[in-house]
mmCIF file of C-alpha atoms in Angstrom:
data_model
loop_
_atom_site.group_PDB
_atom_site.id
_atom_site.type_symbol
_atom_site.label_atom_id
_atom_site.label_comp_id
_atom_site.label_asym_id
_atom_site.label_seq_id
_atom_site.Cartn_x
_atom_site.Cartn_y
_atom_site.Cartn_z
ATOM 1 C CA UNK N 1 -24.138 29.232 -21.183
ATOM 2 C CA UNK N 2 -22.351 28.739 -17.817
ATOM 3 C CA UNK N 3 -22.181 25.471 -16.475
ATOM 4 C CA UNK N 4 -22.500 24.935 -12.129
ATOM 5 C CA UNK N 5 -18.930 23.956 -12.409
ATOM 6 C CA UNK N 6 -18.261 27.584 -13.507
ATOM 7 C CA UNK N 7 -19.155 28.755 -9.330
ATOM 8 C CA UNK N 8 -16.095 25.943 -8.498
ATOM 9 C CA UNK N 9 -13.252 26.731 -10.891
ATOM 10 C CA UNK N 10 -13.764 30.324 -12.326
ATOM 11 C CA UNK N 11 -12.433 31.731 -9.127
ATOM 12 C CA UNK N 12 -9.001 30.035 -9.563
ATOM 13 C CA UNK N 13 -9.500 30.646 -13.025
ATOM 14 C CA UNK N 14 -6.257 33.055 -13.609
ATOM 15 C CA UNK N 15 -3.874 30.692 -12.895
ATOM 16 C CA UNK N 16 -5.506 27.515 -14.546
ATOM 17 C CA UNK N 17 -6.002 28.990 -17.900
ATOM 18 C CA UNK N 18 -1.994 31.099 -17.230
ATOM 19 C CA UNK N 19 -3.762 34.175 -18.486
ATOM 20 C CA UNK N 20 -2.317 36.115 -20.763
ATOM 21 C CA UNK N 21 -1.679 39.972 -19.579
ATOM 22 C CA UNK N 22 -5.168 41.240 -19.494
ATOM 23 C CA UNK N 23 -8.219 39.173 -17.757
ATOM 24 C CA UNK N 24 -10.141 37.293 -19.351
ATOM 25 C CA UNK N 25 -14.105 37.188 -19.124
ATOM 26 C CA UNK N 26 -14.265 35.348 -15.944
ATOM 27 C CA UNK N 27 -11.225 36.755 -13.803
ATOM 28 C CA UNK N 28 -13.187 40.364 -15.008
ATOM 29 C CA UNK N 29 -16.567 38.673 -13.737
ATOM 30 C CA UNK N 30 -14.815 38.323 -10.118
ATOM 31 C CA UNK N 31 -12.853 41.686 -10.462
ATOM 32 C CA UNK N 32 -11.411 42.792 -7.086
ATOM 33 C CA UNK N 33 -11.503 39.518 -5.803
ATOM 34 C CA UNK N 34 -8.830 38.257 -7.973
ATOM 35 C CA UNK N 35 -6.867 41.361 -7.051
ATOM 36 C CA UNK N 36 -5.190 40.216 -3.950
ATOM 37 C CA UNK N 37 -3.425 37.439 -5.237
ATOM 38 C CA UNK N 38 -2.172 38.734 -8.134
ATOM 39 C CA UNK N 39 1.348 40.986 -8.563
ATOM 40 C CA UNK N 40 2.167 42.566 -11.874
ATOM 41 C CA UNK N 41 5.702 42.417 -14.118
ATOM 42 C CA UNK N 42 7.609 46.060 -13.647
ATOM 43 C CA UNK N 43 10.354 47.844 -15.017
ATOM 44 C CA UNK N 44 9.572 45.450 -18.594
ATOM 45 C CA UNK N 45 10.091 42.128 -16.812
ATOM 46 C CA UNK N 46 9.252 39.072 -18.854
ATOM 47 C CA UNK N 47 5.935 37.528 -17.804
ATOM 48 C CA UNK N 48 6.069 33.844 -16.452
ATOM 49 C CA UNK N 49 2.701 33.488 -16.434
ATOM 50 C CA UNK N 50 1.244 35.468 -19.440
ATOM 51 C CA UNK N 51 2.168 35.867 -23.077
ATOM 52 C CA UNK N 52 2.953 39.994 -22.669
ATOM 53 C CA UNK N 53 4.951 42.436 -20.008
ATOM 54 C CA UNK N 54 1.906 41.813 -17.512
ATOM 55 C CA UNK N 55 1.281 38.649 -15.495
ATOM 56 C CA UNK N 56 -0.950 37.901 -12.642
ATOM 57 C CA UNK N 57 -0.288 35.102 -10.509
ATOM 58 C CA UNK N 58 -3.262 33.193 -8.605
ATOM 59 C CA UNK N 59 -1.941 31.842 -5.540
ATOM 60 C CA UNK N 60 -4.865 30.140 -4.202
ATOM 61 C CA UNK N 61 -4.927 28.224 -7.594
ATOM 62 C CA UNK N 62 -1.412 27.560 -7.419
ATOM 63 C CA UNK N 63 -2.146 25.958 -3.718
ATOM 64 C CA UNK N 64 -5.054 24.323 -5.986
ATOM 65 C CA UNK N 65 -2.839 22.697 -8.182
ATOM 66 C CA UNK N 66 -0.656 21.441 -5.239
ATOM 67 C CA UNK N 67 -3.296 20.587 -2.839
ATOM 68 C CA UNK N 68 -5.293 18.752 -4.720
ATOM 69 C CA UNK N 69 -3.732 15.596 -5.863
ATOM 70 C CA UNK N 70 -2.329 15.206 -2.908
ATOM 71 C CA UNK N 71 -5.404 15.301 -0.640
ATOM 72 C CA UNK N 72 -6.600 12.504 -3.182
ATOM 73 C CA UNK N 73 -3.855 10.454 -2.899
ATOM 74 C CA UNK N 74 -3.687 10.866 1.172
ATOM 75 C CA UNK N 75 -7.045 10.236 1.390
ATOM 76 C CA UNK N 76 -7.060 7.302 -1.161
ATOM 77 C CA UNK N 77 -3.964 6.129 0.357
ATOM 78 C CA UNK N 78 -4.898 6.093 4.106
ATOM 79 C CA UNK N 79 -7.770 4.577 3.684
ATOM 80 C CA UNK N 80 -6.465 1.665 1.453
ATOM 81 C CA UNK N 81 -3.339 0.968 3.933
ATOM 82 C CA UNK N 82 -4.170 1.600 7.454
ATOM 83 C CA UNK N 83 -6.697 -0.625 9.805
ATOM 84 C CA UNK N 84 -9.739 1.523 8.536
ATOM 85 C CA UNK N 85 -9.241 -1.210 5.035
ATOM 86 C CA UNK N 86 -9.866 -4.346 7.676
ATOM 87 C CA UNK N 87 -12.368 -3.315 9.728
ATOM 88 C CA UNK N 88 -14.632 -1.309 7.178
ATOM 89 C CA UNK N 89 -14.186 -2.188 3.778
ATOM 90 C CA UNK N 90 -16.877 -0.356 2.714
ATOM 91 C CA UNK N 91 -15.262 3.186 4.020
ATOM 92 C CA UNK N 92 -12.902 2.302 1.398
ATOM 93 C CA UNK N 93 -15.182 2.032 -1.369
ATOM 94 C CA UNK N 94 -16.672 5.226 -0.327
ATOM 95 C CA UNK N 95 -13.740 6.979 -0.132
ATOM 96 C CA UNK N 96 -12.111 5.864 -3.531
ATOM 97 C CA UNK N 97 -15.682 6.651 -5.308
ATOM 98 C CA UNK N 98 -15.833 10.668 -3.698
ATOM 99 C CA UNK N 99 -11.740 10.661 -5.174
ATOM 100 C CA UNK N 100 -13.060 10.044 -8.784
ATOM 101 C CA UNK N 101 -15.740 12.058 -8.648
ATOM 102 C CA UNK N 102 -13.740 14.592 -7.972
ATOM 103 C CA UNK N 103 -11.462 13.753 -10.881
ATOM 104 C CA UNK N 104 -14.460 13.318 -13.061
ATOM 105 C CA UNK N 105 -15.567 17.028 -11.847
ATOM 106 C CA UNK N 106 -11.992 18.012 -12.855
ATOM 107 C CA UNK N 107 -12.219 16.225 -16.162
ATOM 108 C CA UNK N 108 -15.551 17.789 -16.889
ATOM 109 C CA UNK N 109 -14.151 21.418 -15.953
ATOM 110 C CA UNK N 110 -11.133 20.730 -18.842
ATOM 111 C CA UNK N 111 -13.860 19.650 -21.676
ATOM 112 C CA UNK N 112 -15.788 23.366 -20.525
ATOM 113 C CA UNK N 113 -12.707 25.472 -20.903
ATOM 114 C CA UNK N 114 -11.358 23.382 -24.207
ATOM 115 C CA UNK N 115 -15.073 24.293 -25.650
ATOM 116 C CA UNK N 116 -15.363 27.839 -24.500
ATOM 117 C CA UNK N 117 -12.046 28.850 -25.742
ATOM 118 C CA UNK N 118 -11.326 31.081 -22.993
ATOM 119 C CA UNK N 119 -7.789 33.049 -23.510
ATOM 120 C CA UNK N 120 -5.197 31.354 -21.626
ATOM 121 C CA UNK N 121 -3.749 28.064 -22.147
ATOM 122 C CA UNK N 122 -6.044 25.182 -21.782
ATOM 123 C CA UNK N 123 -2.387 22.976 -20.711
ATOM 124 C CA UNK N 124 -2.973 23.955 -16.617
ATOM 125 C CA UNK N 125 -6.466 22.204 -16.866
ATOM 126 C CA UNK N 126 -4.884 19.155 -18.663
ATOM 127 C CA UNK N 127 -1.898 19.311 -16.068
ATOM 128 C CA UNK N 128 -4.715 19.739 -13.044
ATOM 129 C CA UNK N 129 -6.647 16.900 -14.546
ATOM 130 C CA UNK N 130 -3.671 13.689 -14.674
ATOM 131 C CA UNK N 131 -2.460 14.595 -11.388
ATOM 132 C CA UNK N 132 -5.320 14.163 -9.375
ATOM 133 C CA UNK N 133 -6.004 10.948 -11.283
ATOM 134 C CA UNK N 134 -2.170 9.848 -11.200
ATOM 135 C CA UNK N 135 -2.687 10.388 -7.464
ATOM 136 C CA UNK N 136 -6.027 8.372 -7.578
ATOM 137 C CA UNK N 137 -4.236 5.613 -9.185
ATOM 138 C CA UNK N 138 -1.327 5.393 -6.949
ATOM 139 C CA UNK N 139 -3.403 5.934 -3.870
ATOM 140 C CA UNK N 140 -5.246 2.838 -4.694
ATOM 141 C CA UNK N 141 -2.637 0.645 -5.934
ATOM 142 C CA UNK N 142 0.407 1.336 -3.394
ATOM 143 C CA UNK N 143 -2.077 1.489 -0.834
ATOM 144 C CA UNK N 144 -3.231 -2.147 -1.203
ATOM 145 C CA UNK N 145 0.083 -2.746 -2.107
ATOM 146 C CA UNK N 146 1.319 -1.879 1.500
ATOM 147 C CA UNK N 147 -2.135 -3.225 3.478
ATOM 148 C CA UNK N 148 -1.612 -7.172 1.739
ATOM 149 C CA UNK N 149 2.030 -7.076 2.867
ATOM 150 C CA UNK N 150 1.862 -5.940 6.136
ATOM 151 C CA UNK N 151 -1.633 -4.873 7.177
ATOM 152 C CA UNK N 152 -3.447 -7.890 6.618
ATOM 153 C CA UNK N 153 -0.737 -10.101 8.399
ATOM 154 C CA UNK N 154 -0.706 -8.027 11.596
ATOM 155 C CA UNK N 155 -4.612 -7.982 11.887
ATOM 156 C CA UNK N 156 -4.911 -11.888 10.561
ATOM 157 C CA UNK N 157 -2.498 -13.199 13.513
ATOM 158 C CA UNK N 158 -3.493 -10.345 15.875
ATOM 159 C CA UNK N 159 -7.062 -11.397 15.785
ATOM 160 C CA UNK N 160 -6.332 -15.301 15.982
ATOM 161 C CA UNK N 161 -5.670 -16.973 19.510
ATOM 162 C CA UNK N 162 -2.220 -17.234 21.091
ATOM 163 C CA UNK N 163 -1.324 -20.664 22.630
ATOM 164 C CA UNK N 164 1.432 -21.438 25.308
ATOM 165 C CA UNK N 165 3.105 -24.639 26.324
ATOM 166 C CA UNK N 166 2.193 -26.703 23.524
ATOM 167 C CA UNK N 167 3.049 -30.330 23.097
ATOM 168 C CA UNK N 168 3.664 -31.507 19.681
ATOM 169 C CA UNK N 169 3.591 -34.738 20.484
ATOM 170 C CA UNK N 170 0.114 -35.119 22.030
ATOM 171 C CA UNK N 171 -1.897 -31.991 20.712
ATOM 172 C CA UNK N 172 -3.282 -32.425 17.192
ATOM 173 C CA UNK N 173 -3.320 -29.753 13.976
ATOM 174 C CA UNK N 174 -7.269 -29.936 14.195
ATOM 175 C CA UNK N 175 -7.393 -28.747 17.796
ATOM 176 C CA UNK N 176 -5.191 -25.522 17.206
ATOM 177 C CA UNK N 177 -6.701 -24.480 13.636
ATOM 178 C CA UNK N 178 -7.587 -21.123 15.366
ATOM 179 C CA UNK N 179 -4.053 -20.512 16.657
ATOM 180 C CA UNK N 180 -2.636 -17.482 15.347
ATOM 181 C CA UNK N 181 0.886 -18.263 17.673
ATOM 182 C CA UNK N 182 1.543 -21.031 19.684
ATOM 183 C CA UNK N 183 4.311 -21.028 22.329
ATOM 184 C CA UNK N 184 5.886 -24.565 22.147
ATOM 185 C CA UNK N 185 7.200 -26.836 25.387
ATOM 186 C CA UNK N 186 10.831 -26.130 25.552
ATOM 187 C CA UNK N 187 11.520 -29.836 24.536
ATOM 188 C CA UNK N 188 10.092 -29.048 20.780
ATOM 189 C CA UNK N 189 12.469 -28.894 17.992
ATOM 190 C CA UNK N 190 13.020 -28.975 14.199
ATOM 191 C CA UNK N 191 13.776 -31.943 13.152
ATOM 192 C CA UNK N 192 15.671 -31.581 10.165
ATOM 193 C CA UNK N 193 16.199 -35.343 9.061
ATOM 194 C CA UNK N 194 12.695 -35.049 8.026
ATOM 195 C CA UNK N 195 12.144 -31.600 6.453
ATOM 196 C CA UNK N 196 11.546 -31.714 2.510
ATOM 197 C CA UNK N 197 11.008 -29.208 -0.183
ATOM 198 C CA UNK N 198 8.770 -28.824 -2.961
ATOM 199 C CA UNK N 199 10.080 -26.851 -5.763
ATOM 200 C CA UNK N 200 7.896 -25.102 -8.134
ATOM 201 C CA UNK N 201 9.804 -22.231 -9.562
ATOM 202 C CA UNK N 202 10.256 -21.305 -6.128
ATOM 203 C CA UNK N 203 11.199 -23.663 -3.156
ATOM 204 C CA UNK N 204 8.735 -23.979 -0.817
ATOM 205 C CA UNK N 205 10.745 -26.179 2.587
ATOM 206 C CA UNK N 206 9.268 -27.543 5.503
ATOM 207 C CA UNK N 207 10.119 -29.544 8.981
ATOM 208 C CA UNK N 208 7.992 -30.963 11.227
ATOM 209 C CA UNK N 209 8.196 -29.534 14.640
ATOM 210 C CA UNK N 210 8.408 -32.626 17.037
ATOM 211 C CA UNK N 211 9.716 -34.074 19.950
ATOM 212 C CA UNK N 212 11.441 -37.640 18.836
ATOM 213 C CA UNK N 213 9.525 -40.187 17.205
ATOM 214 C CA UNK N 214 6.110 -39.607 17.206
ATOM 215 C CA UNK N 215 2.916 -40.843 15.315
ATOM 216 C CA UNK N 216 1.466 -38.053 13.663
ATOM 217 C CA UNK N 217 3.065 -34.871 12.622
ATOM 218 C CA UNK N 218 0.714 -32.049 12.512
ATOM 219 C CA UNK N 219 3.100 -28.925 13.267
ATOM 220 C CA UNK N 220 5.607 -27.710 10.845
ATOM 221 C CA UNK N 221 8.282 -24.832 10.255
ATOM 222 C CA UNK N 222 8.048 -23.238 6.596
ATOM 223 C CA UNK N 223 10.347 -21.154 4.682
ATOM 224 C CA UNK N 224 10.804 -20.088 0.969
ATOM 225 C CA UNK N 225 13.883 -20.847 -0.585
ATOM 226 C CA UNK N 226 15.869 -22.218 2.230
ATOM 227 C CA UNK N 227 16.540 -25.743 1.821
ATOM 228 C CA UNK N 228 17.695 -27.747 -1.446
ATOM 229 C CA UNK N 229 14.407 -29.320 -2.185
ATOM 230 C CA UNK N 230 16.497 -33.353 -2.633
ATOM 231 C CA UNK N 231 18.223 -33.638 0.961
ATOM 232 C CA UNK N 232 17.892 -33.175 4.702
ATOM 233 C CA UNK N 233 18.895 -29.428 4.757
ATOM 234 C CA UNK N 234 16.522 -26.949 6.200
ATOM 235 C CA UNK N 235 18.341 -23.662 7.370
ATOM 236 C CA UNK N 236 15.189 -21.131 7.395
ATOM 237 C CA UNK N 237 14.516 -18.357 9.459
ATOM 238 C CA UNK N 238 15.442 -19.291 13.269
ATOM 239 C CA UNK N 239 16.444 -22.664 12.841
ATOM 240 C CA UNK N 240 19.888 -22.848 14.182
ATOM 241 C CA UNK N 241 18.453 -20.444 17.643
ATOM 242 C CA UNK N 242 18.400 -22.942 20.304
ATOM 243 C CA UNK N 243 16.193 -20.320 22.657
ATOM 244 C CA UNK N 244 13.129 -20.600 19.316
ATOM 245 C CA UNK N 245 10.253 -22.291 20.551
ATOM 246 C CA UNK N 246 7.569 -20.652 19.169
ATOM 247 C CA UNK N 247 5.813 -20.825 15.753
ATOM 248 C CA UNK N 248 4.237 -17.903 13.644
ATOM 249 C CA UNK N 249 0.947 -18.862 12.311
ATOM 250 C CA UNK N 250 1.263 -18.585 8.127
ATOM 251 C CA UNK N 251 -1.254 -16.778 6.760
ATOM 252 C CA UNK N 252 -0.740 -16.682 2.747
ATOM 253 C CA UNK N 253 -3.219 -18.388 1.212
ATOM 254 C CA UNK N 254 -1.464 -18.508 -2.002
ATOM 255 C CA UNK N 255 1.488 -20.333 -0.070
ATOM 256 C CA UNK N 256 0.185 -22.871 1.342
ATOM 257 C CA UNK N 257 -1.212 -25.309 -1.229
ATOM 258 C CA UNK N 258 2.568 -25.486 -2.210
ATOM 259 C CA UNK N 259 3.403 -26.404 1.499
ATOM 260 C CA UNK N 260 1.193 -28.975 1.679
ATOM 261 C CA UNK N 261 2.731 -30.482 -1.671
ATOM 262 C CA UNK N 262 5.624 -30.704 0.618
ATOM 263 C CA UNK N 263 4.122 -32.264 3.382
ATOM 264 C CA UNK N 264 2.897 -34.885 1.605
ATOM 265 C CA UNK N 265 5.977 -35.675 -0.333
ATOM 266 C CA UNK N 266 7.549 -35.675 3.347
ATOM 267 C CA UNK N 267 5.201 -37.967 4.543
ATOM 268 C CA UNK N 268 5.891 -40.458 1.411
ATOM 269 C CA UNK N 269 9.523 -40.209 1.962
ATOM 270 C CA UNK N 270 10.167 -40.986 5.333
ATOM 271 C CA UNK N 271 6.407 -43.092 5.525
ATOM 272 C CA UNK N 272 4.782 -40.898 8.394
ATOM 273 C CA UNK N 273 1.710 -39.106 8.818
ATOM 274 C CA UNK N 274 0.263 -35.938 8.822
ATOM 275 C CA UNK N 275 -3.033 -35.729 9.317
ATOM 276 C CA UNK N 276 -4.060 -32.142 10.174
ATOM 277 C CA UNK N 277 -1.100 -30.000 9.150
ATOM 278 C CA UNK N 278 -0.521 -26.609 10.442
ATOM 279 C CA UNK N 279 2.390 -24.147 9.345
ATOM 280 C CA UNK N 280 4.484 -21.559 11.219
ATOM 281 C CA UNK N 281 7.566 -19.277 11.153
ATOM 282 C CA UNK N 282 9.824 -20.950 13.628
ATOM 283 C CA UNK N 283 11.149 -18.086 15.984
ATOM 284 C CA UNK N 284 12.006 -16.981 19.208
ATOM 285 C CA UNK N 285 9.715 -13.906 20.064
ATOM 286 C CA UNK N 286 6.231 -14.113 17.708
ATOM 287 C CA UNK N 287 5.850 -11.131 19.284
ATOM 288 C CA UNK N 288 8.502 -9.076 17.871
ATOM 289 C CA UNK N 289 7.173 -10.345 14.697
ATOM 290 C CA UNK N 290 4.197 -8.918 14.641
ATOM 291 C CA UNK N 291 5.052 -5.620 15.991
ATOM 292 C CA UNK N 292 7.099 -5.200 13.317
ATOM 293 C CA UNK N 293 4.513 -6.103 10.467
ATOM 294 C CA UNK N 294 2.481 -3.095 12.164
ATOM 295 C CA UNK N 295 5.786 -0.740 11.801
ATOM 296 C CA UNK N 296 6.510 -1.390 8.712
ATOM 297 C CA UNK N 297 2.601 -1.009 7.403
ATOM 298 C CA UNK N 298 2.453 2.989 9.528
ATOM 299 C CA UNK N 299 6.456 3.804 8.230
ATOM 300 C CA UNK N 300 5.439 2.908 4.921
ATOM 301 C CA UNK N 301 1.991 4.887 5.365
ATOM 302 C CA UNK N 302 3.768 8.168 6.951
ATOM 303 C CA UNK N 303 6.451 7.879 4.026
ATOM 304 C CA UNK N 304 3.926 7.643 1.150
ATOM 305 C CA UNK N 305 2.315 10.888 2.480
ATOM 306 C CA UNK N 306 5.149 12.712 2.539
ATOM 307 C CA UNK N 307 6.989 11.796 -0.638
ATOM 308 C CA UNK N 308 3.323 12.329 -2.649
ATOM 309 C CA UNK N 309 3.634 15.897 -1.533
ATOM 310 C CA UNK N 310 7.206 16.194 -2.360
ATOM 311 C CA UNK N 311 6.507 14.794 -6.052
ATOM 312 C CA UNK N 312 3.338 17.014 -6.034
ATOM 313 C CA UNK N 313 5.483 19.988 -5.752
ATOM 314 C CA UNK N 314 8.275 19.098 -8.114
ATOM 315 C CA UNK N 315 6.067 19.103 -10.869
ATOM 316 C CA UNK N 316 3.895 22.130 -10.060
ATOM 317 C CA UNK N 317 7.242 23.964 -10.035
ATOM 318 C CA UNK N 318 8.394 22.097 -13.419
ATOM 319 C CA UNK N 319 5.249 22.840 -14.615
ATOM 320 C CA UNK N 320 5.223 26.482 -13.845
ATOM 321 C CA UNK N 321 8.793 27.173 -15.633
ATOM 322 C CA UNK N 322 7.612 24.733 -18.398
ATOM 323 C CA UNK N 323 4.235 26.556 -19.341
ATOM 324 C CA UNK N 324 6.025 29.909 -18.997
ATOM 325 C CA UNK N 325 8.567 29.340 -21.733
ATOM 326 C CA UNK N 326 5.795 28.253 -23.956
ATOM 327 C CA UNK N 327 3.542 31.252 -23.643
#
């Protein structure tokens, strides 16, 4: 018996099973309406898509074969990368269930036509059927990929509070814990005799962002990798700009249990404190920063999109030439 599945795929049914010369039972059930699409082998032309000197080409399925993925993985992908992830996480869910039901409707299709046994070769189904949930896949995982490494910083420090003219020396880590950038008095600077790093497979380096002497720390300049770990030698990001003032608020969580290691080992070595300790990028223009966190996150977005489609296409058309020799 026919399944409802049969009203979805037996019109694009001539290209997915790559008939072979005559129709078969459902492509006959449709008649005329295949017609259109379809162009036949002349003047005894070998068939690309059929097993004798006939062939009939679908072009709507061939669009289906295209299309398809590819809206998945756009759909997947855009929602998993772009601001839509952040403000409505539940969109996402919604949107990544609809994309495997859709592969699941796909899937069920391939099981019909491997038990019916319709002429044609069941290889078009199977080739419909990983693509879309390839697609799913990467939709899903690139998308997060991109939203963690760029998304989430832009909205985290966007949505935190800026603050300007900030005096290390007399403002405390617990009264800024909101502060997503902070604009320091021109008078702040690194002071490298004090930085320290902590090295755990990586090196995780900080300096405390001061004005002289003072007698609590509670503002410091991070970077990975950029100091020795055993001396006085902290040359990350800005450090040697003498117009950087300004501090961009860290937001990895699963950096800064490492900085603190180094605060504290800071604090023991040169026997000062650091009560409520806060870390930033040191840099010139926050600004700049974030703009290009938000760049990178759309470039990245735009690129995906386009390069899904490109792959999409390659392998219909490697697909096409493939199936044909073996019919």
């Amino acid at each position: 018996g026919s399944s409802p599945l049969d009203y979805v795929f037996d019109p694009v049914v001539t290209l997915v099973t790559m008939q072979s010369g005559y129709p078969s039972d459902a492509a006959s059930y449709y008649g005329a309406a295949t017609q259109p699409f379809a162009f036949e082998a002349k003047n005894g032309m070998k068939s690309a898509f059929g097993r004798s000197q006939r062939r009939n080409i679908n072009l709507p399925a061939l669009a289906l074969c295209l299309l398809l993925p590819w809206l998945i993985f756009a759909m997947v992908y855009s929602l998993c990368s772009l601001s839509v992830h952040y403000e409505s996480p539940g969109l996402v869910v919604v949107g990544e269930v609809v994309a495997g039901a859709i592969v699941l409707l796909v899937a069920y299709a391939t099981l019909q036509n491997l038990r019916s046994g319709e002429d044609g070769q069941p290889g078009w189904y199977f080739f419909l059927l990983l693509c879309c949930a390839g697609h799913l896949a990467l939709g899903v995982v690139l998308g997060n990929m991109n939203y963690r490494a760029n998304l989430v910083p832009f909205m985290d420090v966007n949505n935190m509070n800026m603050y300007d003219m900030v005096n290390p020396a007399e403002s405390k880590g617990n009264q800024l814990m909101d502060a997503g950038r902070i604009h320091f008095v021109p008078e702040a600077k690194l002071d490298i005799s004090k930085s320290m790093g902590f090295r755990n497979m990586d090196t995780y380096c900080v300096v405390p962002i001061s004005i002289g002497e003072q007698a609590n720390y509670d503002f410091w300049a991070v970077g990975l990798n950029c100091c020795s770990g055993h001396v006085a030698d902290f040359h990350c990001g800005e450090f040697n700009n003498p117009g950087a003032h300004s501090g961009l608020r860290l937001m990895r969580d699963d950096l800064r249990s490492y900085y603190r290691l180094a605060v504290d080992q800071a604090t023991a070595a040169y026997n000062i404190n650091a009560n409520h300790p806060i870390f930033f990028y040191w840099m010139q223009d926050p600004a700049t920063e974030i703009s290009a966190y938000e760049s990178a996150a759309y470039t990245n977005w735009m690129v995906g999109i386009f390069v899904a489609l490109g792959v999409q296409l390659l392998l219909v058309v490697v697909a096409t030439v493939a199936f044909a020799k073996l019919s």
